[in-house]
mmCIF file of C-alpha atoms in Angstrom:
data_model
loop_
_atom_site.group_PDB
_atom_site.id
_atom_site.type_symbol
_atom_site.label_atom_id
_atom_site.label_comp_id
_atom_site.label_asym_id
_atom_site.label_seq_id
_atom_site.Cartn_x
_atom_site.Cartn_y
_atom_site.Cartn_z
ATOM 1 C CA MET A 1 8.174 -32.547 24.132
ATOM 2 C CA LEU A 2 11.444 -32.396 22.267
ATOM 3 C CA THR A 3 12.302 -29.492 20.007
ATOM 4 C CA THR A 4 14.851 -29.776 17.221
ATOM 5 C CA ARG A 5 15.962 -27.452 14.457
ATOM 6 C CA VAL A 6 13.579 -29.091 12.018
ATOM 7 C CA GLY A 7 10.610 -30.114 14.137
ATOM 8 C CA LEU A 8 8.730 -30.711 17.356
ATOM 9 C CA GLN A 9 8.363 -34.217 18.752
ATOM 10 C CA LEU A 10 5.234 -34.704 20.848
ATOM 11 C CA PRO A 11 4.404 -37.694 23.063
ATOM 12 C CA ASP A 12 1.827 -40.184 21.862
ATOM 13 C CA VAL A 13 -0.483 -39.352 24.756
ATOM 14 C CA LEU A 14 -1.124 -35.676 25.416
ATOM 15 C CA THR A 15 -4.188 -34.068 27.016
ATOM 16 C CA PHE A 16 -5.813 -31.069 25.391
ATOM 17 C CA GLU A 17 -4.745 -28.829 28.266
ATOM 18 C CA GLU A 18 -1.106 -29.950 27.891
ATOM 19 C CA TRP A 19 -1.219 -29.429 24.132
ATOM 20 C CA GLU A 20 -2.792 -25.984 24.593
ATOM 21 C CA ARG A 21 -0.167 -24.987 27.164
ATOM 22 C CA ALA A 22 2.600 -26.092 24.807
ATOM 23 C CA GLY A 23 1.137 -23.855 22.096
ATOM 24 C CA ARG A 24 1.220 -20.848 24.404
ATOM 25 C CA GLN A 25 4.822 -21.579 25.293
ATOM 26 C CA LEU A 26 5.829 -21.881 21.638
ATOM 27 C CA ALA A 27 4.009 -18.645 20.789
ATOM 28 C CA GLY A 28 5.875 -16.951 23.632
ATOM 29 C CA VAL A 29 9.210 -18.142 22.290
ATOM 30 C CA LEU A 30 8.319 -16.910 18.806
ATOM 31 C CA ASP A 31 7.320 -13.483 20.102
ATOM 32 C CA SER A 32 10.343 -13.228 22.385
ATOM 33 C CA SER A 33 12.655 -14.056 19.494
ATOM 34 C CA SER A 34 11.712 -10.753 17.875
ATOM 35 C CA TRP A 35 13.000 -8.901 20.941
ATOM 36 C CA TRP A 36 16.078 -11.127 21.127
ATOM 37 C CA LEU A 37 17.026 -10.579 17.509
ATOM 38 C CA GLY A 38 16.354 -6.848 17.770
ATOM 39 C CA ASP A 39 18.605 -6.538 20.825
ATOM 40 C CA TRP A 40 21.227 -8.722 19.136
ATOM 41 C CA LEU A 41 21.409 -6.480 16.063
ATOM 42 C CA THR A 42 21.429 -3.326 18.190
ATOM 43 C CA TYR A 43 24.423 -4.648 20.122
ATOM 44 C CA GLY A 44 26.204 -5.569 16.889
ATOM 45 C CA LYS A 45 25.657 -2.123 15.402
ATOM 46 C CA ASP A 46 26.908 -0.419 18.555
ATOM 47 C CA HIS A 47 30.005 -2.582 18.998
ATOM 48 C CA TYR A 48 30.954 -3.808 15.513
ATOM 49 C CA ALA A 49 29.920 -1.044 13.135
ATOM 50 C CA ASP A 50 32.308 -2.275 10.434
ATOM 51 C CA ARG A 51 31.555 -5.987 10.778
ATOM 52 C CA TYR A 52 28.003 -6.547 11.984
ATOM 53 C CA GLU A 53 26.632 -7.069 8.444
ATOM 54 C CA LYS A 54 29.045 -9.959 7.994
ATOM 55 C CA GLY A 55 27.711 -11.463 11.217
ATOM 56 C CA ILE A 56 24.161 -11.214 9.896
ATOM 57 C CA GLN A 57 25.117 -13.020 6.694
ATOM 58 C CA SER A 58 26.978 -15.766 8.514
ATOM 59 C CA ALA A 59 23.946 -16.327 10.732
ATOM 60 C CA GLY A 60 21.731 -16.691 7.658
ATOM 61 C CA LEU A 61 19.429 -13.848 8.709
ATOM 62 C CA ARG A 62 17.724 -11.157 6.612
ATOM 63 C CA TYR A 63 18.866 -7.641 7.375
ATOM 64 C CA GLN A 64 15.533 -5.990 6.524
ATOM 65 C CA THR A 65 13.686 -8.129 9.057
ATOM 66 C CA LEU A 66 16.332 -7.594 11.707
ATOM 67 C CA ARG A 67 16.343 -3.847 11.110
ATOM 68 C CA ASN A 68 12.620 -3.689 11.878
ATOM 69 C CA TYR A 69 13.150 -5.669 15.073
ATOM 70 C CA ALA A 70 16.083 -3.491 16.104
ATOM 71 C CA TRP A 71 14.165 -0.275 15.507
ATOM 72 C CA VAL A 72 11.377 -1.369 17.852
ATOM 73 C CA ALA A 73 13.872 -2.681 20.406
ATOM 74 C CA ARG A 74 15.660 0.674 20.487
ATOM 75 C CA ARG A 75 12.375 2.460 21.114
ATOM 76 C CA PHE A 76 11.696 0.452 24.273
ATOM 77 C CA ASP A 77 14.163 -0.090 27.097
ATOM 78 C CA LEU A 78 13.838 -3.431 28.847
ATOM 79 C CA GLY A 79 12.027 -1.845 31.779
ATOM 80 C CA ARG A 80 9.296 -0.426 29.511
ATOM 81 C CA ARG A 81 8.457 -3.607 27.634
ATOM 82 C CA ARG A 82 5.177 -5.255 28.578
ATOM 83 C CA ALA A 83 5.411 -9.015 29.020
ATOM 84 C CA ARG A 84 1.627 -9.366 28.714
ATOM 85 C CA LEU A 85 1.674 -7.788 25.267
ATOM 86 C CA THR A 86 3.258 -9.022 22.072
ATOM 87 C CA PHE A 87 6.184 -7.546 20.198
ATOM 88 C CA GLN A 88 3.737 -6.388 17.528
ATOM 89 C CA HIS A 89 1.758 -4.411 20.128
ATOM 90 C CA HIS A 90 4.939 -2.474 20.855
ATOM 91 C CA ALA A 91 5.661 -2.049 17.147
ATOM 92 C CA GLU A 92 2.234 -0.438 16.647
ATOM 93 C CA VAL A 93 3.137 2.470 18.962
ATOM 94 C CA ALA A 94 6.911 2.570 18.483
ATOM 95 C CA SER A 95 6.769 5.804 16.456
ATOM 96 C CA LEU A 96 5.002 7.692 19.276
ATOM 97 C CA THR A 97 6.588 9.534 22.181
ATOM 98 C CA ASN A 98 7.494 7.549 25.292
ATOM 99 C CA GLU A 99 4.552 9.018 27.176
ATOM 100 C CA GLU A 100 2.088 8.087 24.448
ATOM 101 C CA GLN A 101 3.614 4.639 24.114
ATOM 102 C CA ASP A 102 3.098 3.926 27.801
ATOM 103 C CA LYS A 103 -0.456 5.271 27.709
ATOM 104 C CA TRP A 104 -1.530 3.112 24.787
ATOM 105 C CA LEU A 105 0.245 -0.021 25.993
ATOM 106 C CA SER A 106 -1.403 0.325 29.400
ATOM 107 C CA ARG A 107 -4.774 0.685 27.756
ATOM 108 C CA ALA A 108 -4.122 -2.353 25.576
ATOM 109 C CA GLU A 109 -3.254 -4.370 28.686
ATOM 110 C CA GLU A 110 -6.314 -3.243 30.602
ATOM 111 C CA LEU A 111 -8.733 -3.901 27.739
ATOM 112 C CA SER A 112 -6.973 -6.989 26.368
ATOM 113 C CA TRP A 113 -6.753 -5.446 22.914
ATOM 114 C CA THR A 114 -5.431 -7.305 19.914
ATOM 115 C CA THR A 115 -2.799 -5.553 17.820
ATOM 116 C CA LYS A 116 -5.494 -4.601 15.305
ATOM 117 C CA GLN A 117 -7.690 -3.062 18.003
ATOM 118 C CA LEU A 118 -4.724 -1.097 19.318
ATOM 119 C CA ARG A 119 -3.841 0.120 15.828
ATOM 120 C CA ASN A 120 -7.396 1.251 15.130
ATOM 121 C CA ALA A 121 -7.675 3.047 18.460
ATOM 122 C CA VAL A 122 -4.417 4.923 17.892
ATOM 123 C CA ARG A 123 -5.445 5.914 14.365
ATOM 124 C CA GLU A 124 -8.817 7.158 15.515
ATOM 125 C CA ALA A 125 -7.254 9.201 18.324
ATOM 126 C CA ARG A 126 -4.592 10.719 16.086
ATOM 127 C CA GLY A 127 -7.251 11.595 13.538
ATOM 128 C CA GLY A 128 -9.032 13.695 16.173
ATOM 129 C CA GLY A 129 -12.208 11.617 16.256
ATOM 130 C CA THR A 130 -14.355 14.725 15.557
ATOM 131 C CA ALA A 131 -13.427 15.363 11.954
ATOM 132 C CA LYS A 132 -16.100 14.883 9.330
ATOM 133 C CA PRO A 133 -15.840 11.502 7.685
ATOM 134 C CA LYS A 134 -14.179 11.643 4.305
ATOM 135 C CA ALA A 135 -15.922 10.385 1.223
ATOM 136 C CA VAL A 136 -15.306 6.712 0.775
ATOM 137 C CA ALA A 137 -13.037 6.090 -2.179
ATOM 138 C CA PRO A 138 -14.268 3.539 -4.717
ATOM 139 C CA VAL A 139 -12.937 0.066 -4.089
ATOM 140 C CA ARG A 140 -10.795 -1.529 -6.772
ATOM 141 C CA GLN A 141 -10.524 -5.287 -6.908
ATOM 142 C CA LEU A 142 -7.580 -7.147 -8.382
ATOM 143 C CA ALA A 143 -7.446 -10.878 -9.029
ATOM 144 C CA VAL A 144 -4.236 -12.233 -7.497
ATOM 145 C CA PRO A 145 -3.042 -15.869 -7.591
ATOM 146 C CA THR A 146 -3.013 -17.487 -4.159
ATOM 147 C CA ASP A 147 0.703 -18.303 -4.168
ATOM 148 C CA ARG A 148 1.605 -14.721 -5.010
ATOM 149 C CA PHE A 149 -0.668 -13.301 -2.308
ATOM 150 C CA GLU A 150 0.876 -15.669 0.238
ATOM 151 C CA ARG A 151 4.332 -14.311 -0.646
ATOM 152 C CA TRP A 152 2.998 -10.791 -0.091
ATOM 153 C CA ILE A 153 1.671 -11.753 3.323
ATOM 154 C CA LYS A 154 5.036 -13.249 4.275
ATOM 155 C CA ALA A 155 6.878 -10.136 3.087
ATOM 156 C CA ALA A 156 4.497 -7.896 5.061
ATOM 157 C CA GLU A 157 5.055 -9.972 8.209
ATOM 158 C CA CYS A 158 8.810 -9.637 7.771
ATOM 159 C CA SER A 159 8.372 -5.853 7.505
ATOM 160 C CA GLY A 160 6.126 -5.734 10.568
ATOM 161 C CA VAL A 161 3.079 -4.235 8.796
ATOM 162 C CA GLU A 162 -0.292 -5.388 7.515
ATOM 163 C CA VAL A 163 -0.350 -6.802 4.007
ATOM 164 C CA ASP A 164 -2.546 -3.983 2.630
ATOM 165 C CA GLU A 165 -0.113 -1.342 3.918
ATOM 166 C CA TRP A 166 2.845 -3.276 2.491
ATOM 167 C CA VAL A 167 1.231 -3.651 -0.947
ATOM 168 C CA LEU A 168 0.299 0.038 -1.134
ATOM 169 C CA SER A 169 3.780 1.188 -0.120
ATOM 170 C CA ILE A 170 5.427 -1.084 -2.709
ATOM 171 C CA LEU A 171 3.055 0.040 -5.461
ATOM 172 C CA ASP A 172 3.515 3.718 -4.592
ATOM 173 C CA SER A 173 7.281 3.324 -4.735
ATOM 174 C CA ALA A 174 7.122 1.502 -8.079
ATOM 175 C CA ALA A 175 4.768 4.143 -9.478
ATOM 176 C CA GLU A 176 7.136 6.960 -8.544
ATOM 177 C CA GLN A 177 10.058 5.183 -10.197
ATOM 178 C CA ALA A 178 8.019 4.498 -13.349
ATOM 179 C CA ILE A 179 6.872 8.124 -13.567
ATOM 180 C CA GLU A 180 10.422 9.394 -13.149
ATOM 181 C CA SER A 181 11.733 6.947 -15.764
ATOM 182 C CA GLY A 182 8.929 7.893 -18.136
ATOM 183 C CA SER A 183 9.800 11.568 -17.825
ATOM 184 C CA GLU A 184 13.414 10.859 -18.701
ATOM 185 C CA VAL A 185 12.439 8.859 -21.794
ATOM 186 C CA THR A 186 10.066 11.630 -22.915
ATOM 187 C CA GLN A 187 12.833 14.209 -22.627
ATOM 188 C CA VAL A 188 15.140 12.090 -24.780
ATOM 189 C CA LEU A 189 12.461 11.584 -27.435
ATOM 190 C CA GLU A 190 11.648 15.301 -27.517
ATOM 191 C CA SER A 191 15.298 16.236 -27.938
ATOM 192 C CA ARG A 192 15.673 13.703 -30.788
ATOM 193 C CA SER A 193 12.533 14.908 -32.562
ATOM 194 C CA ALA A 194 13.975 18.438 -32.691
ATOM 195 C CA GLU A 195 16.832 17.187 -34.881
ATOM 196 C CA THR A 196 16.483 16.625 -38.668
ATOM 197 C CA PRO A 197 19.376 14.390 -39.707
ATOM 198 C CA LYS A 198 19.836 13.394 -43.343
ATOM 199 C CA LEU A 199 19.161 9.750 -44.058
ATOM 200 C CA PRO A 200 20.717 7.868 -47.011
ATOM 201 C CA GLY A 201 18.359 7.408 -49.975
ATOM 202 C CA ALA A 202 17.644 4.244 -51.869
ATOM 203 C CA ALA A 203 19.769 5.388 -54.824
ATOM 204 C CA ALA A 204 22.810 7.609 -55.234
ATOM 205 C CA GLY A 205 22.052 11.285 -55.120
ATOM 206 C CA GLU A 206 18.716 10.768 -53.391
ATOM 207 C CA GLY A 207 18.104 11.852 -49.807
ATOM 208 C CA THR A 208 15.229 12.150 -47.399
ATOM 209 C CA THR A 209 14.817 14.286 -44.310
ATOM 210 C CA ALA A 210 13.811 13.013 -40.941
ATOM 211 C CA ASP A 211 10.264 14.261 -41.585
ATOM 212 C CA GLU A 212 10.011 12.003 -44.645
ATOM 213 C CA ALA A 213 11.564 8.959 -42.993
ATOM 214 C CA PRO A 214 9.207 6.216 -41.784
ATOM 215 C CA SER A 215 8.764 6.160 -38.003
ATOM 216 C CA LEU A 216 10.460 3.500 -35.952
ATOM 217 C CA SER A 217 8.422 0.750 -34.408
ATOM 218 C CA GLY A 218 7.859 0.844 -30.646
ATOM 219 C CA ALA A 219 10.561 -1.739 -29.930
ATOM 220 C CA GLU A 220 13.079 -0.027 -32.279
ATOM 221 C CA GLU A 221 12.357 3.354 -30.708
ATOM 222 C CA VAL A 222 13.017 2.017 -27.209
ATOM 223 C CA ARG A 223 16.291 0.453 -28.315
ATOM 224 C CA GLU A 224 17.330 3.762 -29.863
ATOM 225 C CA VAL A 225 16.557 5.633 -26.656
ATOM 226 C CA VAL A 226 18.516 3.134 -24.610
ATOM 227 C CA ARG A 227 21.473 3.348 -26.995
ATOM 228 C CA VAL A 228 21.574 7.132 -26.954
ATOM 229 C CA GLY A 229 21.059 7.253 -23.216
ATOM 230 C CA GLY A 230 24.008 4.836 -22.687
#
């Protein structure tokens, strides 16, 4: 096999076992690259605090992705990383104490858990396992175009979380911002409604109060708020 920057060249004749072995090797390189990039960014932060971001840009890498890798890498010294487990296995327990990390990683090795099985086991244990089950919240379904959902999956992978967790966190953040912005607009409108400015009448000597003036349309009202706020 010959690997290049833009592809993988395979021989014309390749047994299934050889092809399967090549896949495992490629998967290993992909998983190892997460550790490599995490260690690379950690070194840059420690040695070039004022220049490491420039190095990231010149390498054509995304800082958010690298930051996730670096965070996990910092949580595990080389001697504590399990070669039989993936980078994502380590990421699942990175927020725990060192003792808990080692316990769960050992269990994942012994039982050959997938990352999802490890995540579920940790969640169940941290929830106590004896608590009464909570009422199941009603499920809401949302029709999403395939191309958009695929972008969400890619973004979640870059952040090192499941797509449902990524979507919920993004929506929660957007909701908070919208609520805060809405409160600010309401305050501006309330302060304006307390005023009663005189408006010019249609003819000389005529005048109308703000109470008699026709209300602005929704678009005009928003523009007024933006103008006053600016």
